[in-house]
PDB file of N, CA and C in Angstrom:
ATOM      1  N   GLN A   1       6.364  15.125  -7.331  1.00  0.00           N
ATOM      2  CA  GLN A   1       5.172  14.391  -6.953  1.00  0.00           C
ATOM      3  C   GLN A   1       4.287  15.274  -6.090  1.00  0.00           C
ATOM      4  N   ASP A   2       3.014  15.324  -6.443  1.00  0.00           N
ATOM      5  CA  ASP A   2       2.038  16.109  -5.699  1.00  0.00           C
ATOM      6  C   ASP A   2       1.689  15.376  -4.402  1.00  0.00           C
ATOM      7  N   PRO A   3       1.928  15.981  -3.229  1.00  0.00           N
ATOM      8  CA  PRO A   3       1.643  15.295  -1.964  1.00  0.00           C
ATOM      9  C   PRO A   3       0.168  14.977  -1.784  1.00  0.00           C
ATOM     10  N   ASN A   4      -0.719  15.675  -2.489  1.00  0.00           N
ATOM     11  CA  ASN A   4      -2.153  15.403  -2.387  1.00  0.00           C
ATOM     12  C   ASN A   4      -2.558  14.096  -3.073  1.00  0.00           C
ATOM     13  N   GLN A   5      -1.682  13.558  -3.923  1.00  0.00           N
ATOM     14  CA  GLN A   5      -1.992  12.298  -4.592  1.00  0.00           C
ATOM     15  C   GLN A   5      -1.805  11.101  -3.663  1.00  0.00           C
ATOM     16  N   ASN A   6      -1.069  11.283  -2.570  1.00  0.00           N
ATOM     17  CA  ASN A   6      -0.833  10.213  -1.608  1.00  0.00           C
ATOM     18  C   ASN A   6      -0.346   8.942  -2.301  1.00  0.00           C
ATOM     19  N   CYS A   7       0.810   9.019  -2.958  1.00  0.00           N
ATOM     20  CA  CYS A   7       1.383   7.886  -3.675  1.00  0.00           C
ATOM     21  C   CYS A   7       2.370   7.146  -2.774  1.00  0.00           C
ATOM     22  N   LYS A   8       2.377   5.825  -2.934  1.00  0.00           N
ATOM     23  CA  LYS A   8       3.299   4.987  -2.166  1.00  0.00           C
ATOM     24  C   LYS A   8       4.040   4.062  -3.120  1.00  0.00           C
ATOM     25  N   THR A   9       5.352   3.966  -2.928  1.00  0.00           N
ATOM     26  CA  THR A   9       6.181   3.060  -3.704  1.00  0.00           C
ATOM     27  C   THR A   9       6.353   1.766  -2.920  1.00  0.00           C
ATOM     28  N   THR A  10       6.184   0.637  -3.609  1.00  0.00           N
ATOM     29  CA  THR A  10       6.361  -0.675  -2.988  1.00  0.00           C
ATOM     30  C   THR A  10       7.245  -1.540  -3.874  1.00  0.00           C
ATOM     31  N   ASP A  11       7.672  -2.643  -3.333  1.00  0.00           N
ATOM     32  CA  ASP A  11       8.460  -3.637  -4.076  1.00  0.00           C
ATOM     33  C   ASP A  11       9.669  -3.009  -4.771  1.00  0.00           C
ATOM     34  N   PHE A  12      10.298  -2.042  -4.129  1.00  0.00           N
ATOM     35  CA  PHE A  12      11.492  -1.387  -4.684  1.00  0.00           C
ATOM     36  C   PHE A  12      12.670  -2.349  -4.546  1.00  0.00           C
ATOM     37  N   VAL A  13      13.280  -2.697  -5.670  1.00  0.00           N
ATOM     38  CA  VAL A  13      14.422  -3.615  -5.676  1.00  0.00           C
ATOM     39  C   VAL A  13      15.527  -2.982  -6.510  1.00  0.00           C
ATOM     40  N   GLN A  14      16.728  -2.893  -5.931  1.00  0.00           N
ATOM     41  CA  GLN A  14      17.868  -2.329  -6.647  1.00  0.00           C
ATOM     42  C   GLN A  14      18.997  -3.342  -6.660  1.00  0.00           C
ATOM     43  N   THR A  15      19.517  -3.618  -7.849  1.00  0.00           N
ATOM     44  CA  THR A  15      20.701  -4.444  -8.031  1.00  0.00           C
ATOM     45  C   THR A  15      21.750  -3.555  -8.693  1.00  0.00           C
ATOM     46  N   PRO A  16      22.964  -4.035  -8.885  1.00  0.00           N
ATOM     47  CA  PRO A  16      23.965  -3.193  -9.553  1.00  0.00           C
ATOM     48  C   PRO A  16      23.593  -2.782 -10.986  1.00  0.00           C
ATOM     49  N   THR A  17      22.693  -3.536 -11.633  1.00  0.00           N
ATOM     50  CA  THR A  17      22.365  -3.238 -13.029  1.00  0.00           C
ATOM     51  C   THR A  17      20.921  -2.855 -13.273  1.00  0.00           C
ATOM     52  N   LYS A  18      20.059  -2.927 -12.235  1.00  0.00           N
ATOM     53  CA  LYS A  18      18.634  -2.692 -12.480  1.00  0.00           C
ATOM     54  C   LYS A  18      17.924  -2.194 -11.227  1.00  0.00           C
ATOM     55  N   ILE A  19      16.888  -1.351 -11.434  1.00  0.00           N
ATOM     56  CA  ILE A  19      15.965  -0.940 -10.380  1.00  0.00           C
ATOM     57  C   ILE A  19      14.554  -1.238 -10.876  1.00  0.00           C
ATOM     58  N   THR A  20      13.743  -1.860 -10.009  1.00  0.00           N
ATOM     59  CA  THR A  20      12.333  -2.073 -10.313  1.00  0.00           C
ATOM     60  C   THR A  20      11.498  -1.580  -9.138  1.00  0.00           C
ATOM     61  N   TRP A  21      10.253  -1.179  -9.408  1.00  0.00           N
ATOM     62  CA  TRP A  21       9.368  -0.706  -8.350  1.00  0.00           C
ATOM     63  C   TRP A  21       7.921  -0.777  -8.816  1.00  0.00           C
ATOM     64  N   LYS A  22       7.019  -0.680  -7.838  1.00  0.00           N
ATOM     65  CA  LYS A  22       5.586  -0.535  -8.098  1.00  0.00           C
ATOM     66  C   LYS A  22       5.116   0.702  -7.338  1.00  0.00           C
ATOM     67  N   MET A  23       4.015   1.284  -7.806  1.00  0.00           N
ATOM     68  CA  MET A  23       3.500   2.504  -7.181  1.00  0.00           C
ATOM     69  C   MET A  23       1.975   2.468  -7.181  1.00  0.00           C
ATOM     70  N   VAL A  24       1.386   2.981  -6.101  1.00  0.00           N
ATOM     71  CA  VAL A  24      -0.064   3.108  -5.989  1.00  0.00           C
ATOM     72  C   VAL A  24      -0.371   4.508  -5.475  1.00  0.00           C
ATOM     73  N   CYS A  25      -1.349   5.196  -6.097  1.00  0.00           N
ATOM     74  CA  CYS A  25      -1.764   6.538  -5.683  1.00  0.00           C
ATOM     75  C   CYS A  25      -3.256   6.521  -5.354  1.00  0.00           C
ATOM     76  N   ASP A  26      -3.645   7.375  -4.396  1.00  0.00           N
ATOM     77  CA  ASP A  26      -5.035   7.438  -3.958  1.00  0.00           C
ATOM     78  C   ASP A  26      -5.887   8.443  -4.724  1.00  0.00           C
ATOM     79  N   SER A  27      -5.304   9.567  -5.149  1.00  0.00           N
ATOM     80  CA  SER A  27      -6.117  10.639  -5.709  1.00  0.00           C
ATOM     81  C   SER A  27      -5.442  11.276  -6.924  1.00  0.00           C
ATOM     82  N   PRO A  28      -5.809  10.913  -8.128  1.00  0.00           N
ATOM     83  CA  PRO A  28      -6.834   9.933  -8.457  1.00  0.00           C
ATOM     84  C   PRO A  28      -6.304   8.511  -8.261  1.00  0.00           C
ATOM     85  N   PRO A  29      -7.199   7.530  -8.095  1.00  0.00           N
ATOM     86  CA  PRO A  29      -6.743   6.146  -7.925  1.00  0.00           C
ATOM     87  C   PRO A  29      -6.011   5.662  -9.173  1.00  0.00           C
ATOM     88  N   MET A  30      -4.795   5.216  -8.989  1.00  0.00           N
ATOM     89  CA  MET A  30      -4.012   4.670 -10.102  1.00  0.00           C
ATOM     90  C   MET A  30      -2.893   3.807  -9.551  1.00  0.00           C
ATOM     91  N   SER A  31      -2.353   2.962 -10.425  1.00  0.00           N
ATOM     92  CA  SER A  31      -1.240   2.100 -10.034  1.00  0.00           C
ATOM     93  C   SER A  31      -0.296   1.960 -11.213  1.00  0.00           C
ATOM     94  N   GLY A  32       0.906   1.537 -10.923  1.00  0.00           N
ATOM     95  CA  GLY A  32       1.875   1.378 -11.996  1.00  0.00           C
ATOM     96  C   GLY A  32       3.122   0.672 -11.530  1.00  0.00           C
ATOM     97  N   GLU A  33       4.048   0.512 -12.469  1.00  0.00           N
ATOM     98  CA  GLU A  33       5.331  -0.123 -12.171  1.00  0.00           C
ATOM     99  C   GLU A  33       6.381   0.387 -13.135  1.00  0.00           C
ATOM    100  N   GLY A  34       7.622   0.213 -12.751  1.00  0.00           N
ATOM    101  CA  GLY A  34       8.705   0.699 -13.589  1.00  0.00           C
ATOM    102  C   GLY A  34       9.949  -0.145 -13.473  1.00  0.00           C
ATOM    103  N   GLU A  35      10.837   0.053 -14.441  1.00  0.00           N
ATOM    104  CA  GLU A  35      12.120  -0.655 -14.473  1.00  0.00           C
ATOM    105  C   GLU A  35      13.141   0.237 -15.162  1.00  0.00           C
ATOM    106  N   ILE A  36      14.321   0.330 -14.576  1.00  0.00           N
ATOM    107  CA  ILE A  36      15.438   1.045 -15.186  1.00  0.00           C
ATOM    108  C   ILE A  36      16.622   0.100 -15.226  1.00  0.00           C
ATOM    109  N   ASN A  37      17.241  -0.024 -16.386  1.00  0.00           N
ATOM    110  CA  ASN A  37      18.434  -0.848 -16.573  1.00  0.00           C
ATOM    111  C   ASN A  37      19.622   0.061 -16.833  1.00  0.00           C
ATOM    112  N   PHE A  38      20.680  -0.145 -16.076  1.00  0.00           N
ATOM    113  CA  PHE A  38      21.880   0.665 -16.225  1.00  0.00           C
ATOM    114  C   PHE A  38      22.808   0.045 -17.256  1.00  0.00           C
ATOM    115  N   ASN A  39      23.314   0.885 -18.159  1.00  0.00           N
ATOM    116  CA  ASN A  39      24.271   0.471 -19.183  1.00  0.00           C
ATOM    117  C   ASN A  39      25.625   1.041 -18.792  1.00  0.00           C
ATOM    118  N   GLY A  40      26.385   0.275 -18.031  1.00  0.00           N
ATOM    119  CA  GLY A  40      27.653   0.776 -17.519  1.00  0.00           C
ATOM    120  C   GLY A  40      27.397   1.767 -16.400  1.00  0.00           C
ATOM    121  N   THR A  41      28.311   2.704 -16.215  1.00  0.00           N
ATOM    122  CA  THR A  41      28.174   3.681 -15.131  1.00  0.00           C
ATOM    123  C   THR A  41      27.657   5.036 -15.604  1.00  0.00           C
ATOM    124  N   ASP A  42      27.393   5.179 -16.913  1.00  0.00           N
ATOM    125  CA  ASP A  42      27.023   6.506 -17.395  1.00  0.00           C
ATOM    126  C   ASP A  42      25.784   6.547 -18.284  1.00  0.00           C
ATOM    127  N   ALA A  43      24.975   5.478 -18.307  1.00  0.00           N
ATOM    128  CA  ALA A  43      23.778   5.498 -19.144  1.00  0.00           C
ATOM    129  C   ALA A  43      22.715   4.561 -18.569  1.00  0.00           C
ATOM    130  N   TYR A  44      21.457   4.831 -18.932  1.00  0.00           N
ATOM    131  CA  TYR A  44      20.369   3.958 -18.500  1.00  0.00           C
ATOM    132  C   TYR A  44      19.241   3.984 -19.527  1.00  0.00           C
ATOM    133  N   GLU A  45      18.414   2.954 -19.497  1.00  0.00           N
ATOM    134  CA  GLU A  45      17.191   2.866 -20.282  1.00  0.00           C
ATOM    135  C   GLU A  45      16.140   2.217 -19.401  1.00  0.00           C
ATOM    136  N   GLY A  46      14.895   2.563 -19.609  1.00  0.00           N
ATOM    137  CA  GLY A  46      13.852   1.939 -18.823  1.00  0.00           C
ATOM    138  C   GLY A  46      12.479   2.342 -19.292  1.00  0.00           C
ATOM    139  N   GLU A  47      11.472   1.902 -18.519  1.00  0.00           N
ATOM    140  CA  GLU A  47      10.099   2.258 -18.825  1.00  0.00           C
ATOM    141  C   GLU A  47       9.280   2.282 -17.552  1.00  0.00           C
ATOM    142  N   PHE A  48       8.173   3.018 -17.624  1.00  0.00           N
ATOM    143  CA  PHE A  48       7.300   3.216 -16.481  1.00  0.00           C
ATOM    144  C   PHE A  48       5.876   3.236 -17.006  1.00  0.00           C
ATOM    145  N   THR A  49       4.978   2.495 -16.387  1.00  0.00           N
ATOM    146  CA  THR A  49       3.582   2.474 -16.805  1.00  0.00           C
ATOM    147  C   THR A  49       2.685   2.832 -15.631  1.00  0.00           C
ATOM    148  N   MET A  50       1.589   3.534 -15.908  1.00  0.00           N
ATOM    149  CA  MET A  50       0.573   3.856 -14.913  1.00  0.00           C
ATOM    150  C   MET A  50      -0.790   3.580 -15.530  1.00  0.00           C
ATOM    151  N   GLN A  51      -1.706   3.054 -14.708  1.00  0.00           N
ATOM    152  CA  GLN A  51      -3.064   2.777 -15.151  1.00  0.00           C
ATOM    153  C   GLN A  51      -4.049   3.383 -14.159  1.00  0.00           C
ATOM    154  N   SER A  52      -5.146   3.933 -14.703  1.00  0.00           N
ATOM    155  CA  SER A  52      -6.252   4.433 -13.881  1.00  0.00           C
ATOM    156  C   SER A  52      -7.535   4.211 -14.670  1.00  0.00           C
ATOM    157  N   ALA A  53      -8.658   4.575 -14.082  1.00  0.00           N
ATOM    158  CA  ALA A  53      -9.928   4.455 -14.795  1.00  0.00           C
ATOM    159  C   ALA A  53      -9.979   5.403 -15.989  1.00  0.00           C
ATOM    160  N   GLN A  54      -9.249   6.528 -15.926  1.00  0.00           N
ATOM    161  CA  GLN A  54      -9.293   7.530 -16.985  1.00  0.00           C
ATOM    162  C   GLN A  54      -8.237   7.351 -18.076  1.00  0.00           C
ATOM    163  N   PHE A  55      -7.120   6.694 -17.767  1.00  0.00           N
ATOM    164  CA  PHE A  55      -6.043   6.625 -18.755  1.00  0.00           C
ATOM    165  C   PHE A  55      -5.080   5.476 -18.469  1.00  0.00           C
ATOM    166  N   ASN A  56      -4.327   5.122 -19.490  1.00  0.00           N
ATOM    167  CA  ASN A  56      -3.153   4.260 -19.391  1.00  0.00           C
ATOM    168  C   ASN A  56      -1.992   5.064 -19.939  1.00  0.00           C
ATOM    169  N   MET A  57      -0.887   5.071 -19.222  1.00  0.00           N
ATOM    170  CA  MET A  57       0.266   5.879 -19.623  1.00  0.00           C
ATOM    171  C   MET A  57       1.508   4.994 -19.666  1.00  0.00           C
ATOM    172  N   HIS A  58       2.308   5.152 -20.692  1.00  0.00           N
ATOM    173  CA  HIS A  58       3.577   4.438 -20.821  1.00  0.00           C
ATOM    174  C   HIS A  58       4.657   5.464 -21.127  1.00  0.00           C
ATOM    175  N   MET A  59       5.702   5.463 -20.324  1.00  0.00           N
ATOM    176  CA  MET A  59       6.807   6.390 -20.550  1.00  0.00           C
ATOM    177  C   MET A  59       8.088   5.598 -20.773  1.00  0.00           C
ATOM    178  N   ALA A  60       8.820   5.938 -21.803  1.00  0.00           N
ATOM    179  CA  ALA A  60      10.133   5.374 -22.053  1.00  0.00           C
ATOM    180  C   ALA A  60      11.174   6.342 -21.504  1.00  0.00           C
ATOM    181  N   LEU A  61      12.161   5.804 -20.805  1.00  0.00           N
ATOM    182  CA  LEU A  61      13.190   6.618 -20.166  1.00  0.00           C
ATOM    183  C   LEU A  61      14.557   6.251 -20.725  1.00  0.00           C
ATOM    184  N   SER A  62      15.397   7.249 -20.927  1.00  0.00           N
ATOM    185  CA  SER A  62      16.790   6.987 -21.293  1.00  0.00           C
ATOM    186  C   SER A  62      17.623   8.201 -20.922  1.00  0.00           C
ATOM    187  N   GLY A  63      18.868   7.954 -20.618  1.00  0.00           N
ATOM    188  CA  GLY A  63      19.761   9.043 -20.271  1.00  0.00           C
ATOM    189  C   GLY A  63      21.207   8.630 -20.378  1.00  0.00           C
ATOM    190  N   LYS A  64      22.068   9.607 -20.572  1.00  0.00           N
ATOM    191  CA  LYS A  64      23.499   9.361 -20.679  1.00  0.00           C
ATOM    192  C   LYS A  64      24.239  10.542 -20.077  1.00  0.00           C
ATOM    193  N   LYS A  65      25.228  10.252 -19.271  1.00  0.00           N
ATOM    194  CA  LYS A  65      26.067  11.302 -18.707  1.00  0.00           C
ATOM    195  C   LYS A  65      26.913  11.904 -19.825  1.00  0.00           C
ATOM    196  N   LEU A  66      26.856  13.230 -19.943  1.00  0.00           N
ATOM    197  CA  LEU A  66      27.573  13.904 -21.022  1.00  0.00           C
ATOM    198  C   LEU A  66      28.886  14.532 -20.570  1.00  0.00           C
ATOM    199  N   GLY A  67      29.047  14.717 -19.283  1.00  0.00           N
ATOM    200  CA  GLY A  67      30.261  15.350 -18.771  1.00  0.00           C
ATOM    201  C   GLY A  67      30.209  15.453 -17.275  1.00  0.00           C
ATOM    202  N   PRO A  68      31.171  16.123 -16.682  1.00  0.00           N
ATOM    203  CA  PRO A  68      31.183  16.245 -15.228  1.00  0.00           C
ATOM    204  C   PRO A  68      30.023  17.116 -14.730  1.00  0.00           C
ATOM    205  N   CYS A  69      29.592  16.860 -13.545  1.00  0.00           N
ATOM    206  CA  CYS A  69      28.512  17.621 -12.927  1.00  0.00           C
ATOM    207  C   CYS A  69      29.086  18.961 -12.445  1.00  0.00           C
ATOM    208  N   ASP A  70      28.353  20.049 -12.736  1.00  0.00           N
ATOM    209  CA  ASP A  70      28.856  21.357 -12.301  1.00  0.00           C
ATOM    210  C   ASP A  70      28.175  21.839 -11.012  1.00  0.00           C
ATOM    211  N   ASN A  71      27.386  20.963 -10.364  1.00  0.00           N
ATOM    212  CA  ASN A  71      26.773  21.299  -9.083  1.00  0.00           C
ATOM    213  C   ASN A  71      27.818  21.156  -7.988  1.00  0.00           C
ATOM    214  N   PRO A  72      28.069  22.217  -7.196  1.00  0.00           N
ATOM    215  CA  PRO A  72      29.125  22.142  -6.190  1.00  0.00           C
ATOM    216  C   PRO A  72      28.800  21.243  -4.990  1.00  0.00           C
ATOM    217  N   GLU A  73      27.546  20.812  -4.851  1.00  0.00           N
ATOM    218  CA  GLU A  73      27.177  19.977  -3.698  1.00  0.00           C
ATOM    219  C   GLU A  73      27.351  18.521  -3.985  1.00  0.00           C
TER     220      GLU A  73
END
């Protein structure tokens, strides 16, 4: 995230199976919201939308753990 955009996350809610949030940015002015649903302990699906005067953006998210993490931290 670019610190010059001055974005703030609000209404962040996390349950064992879902995360939802809203976001507002100042530069350029835009707003959006997102949701991620967890499928067990190793997969997720979700979506994120942003709107501004110049564009509307929709992103679909998905991921699955493929194996152990090799990061030592």
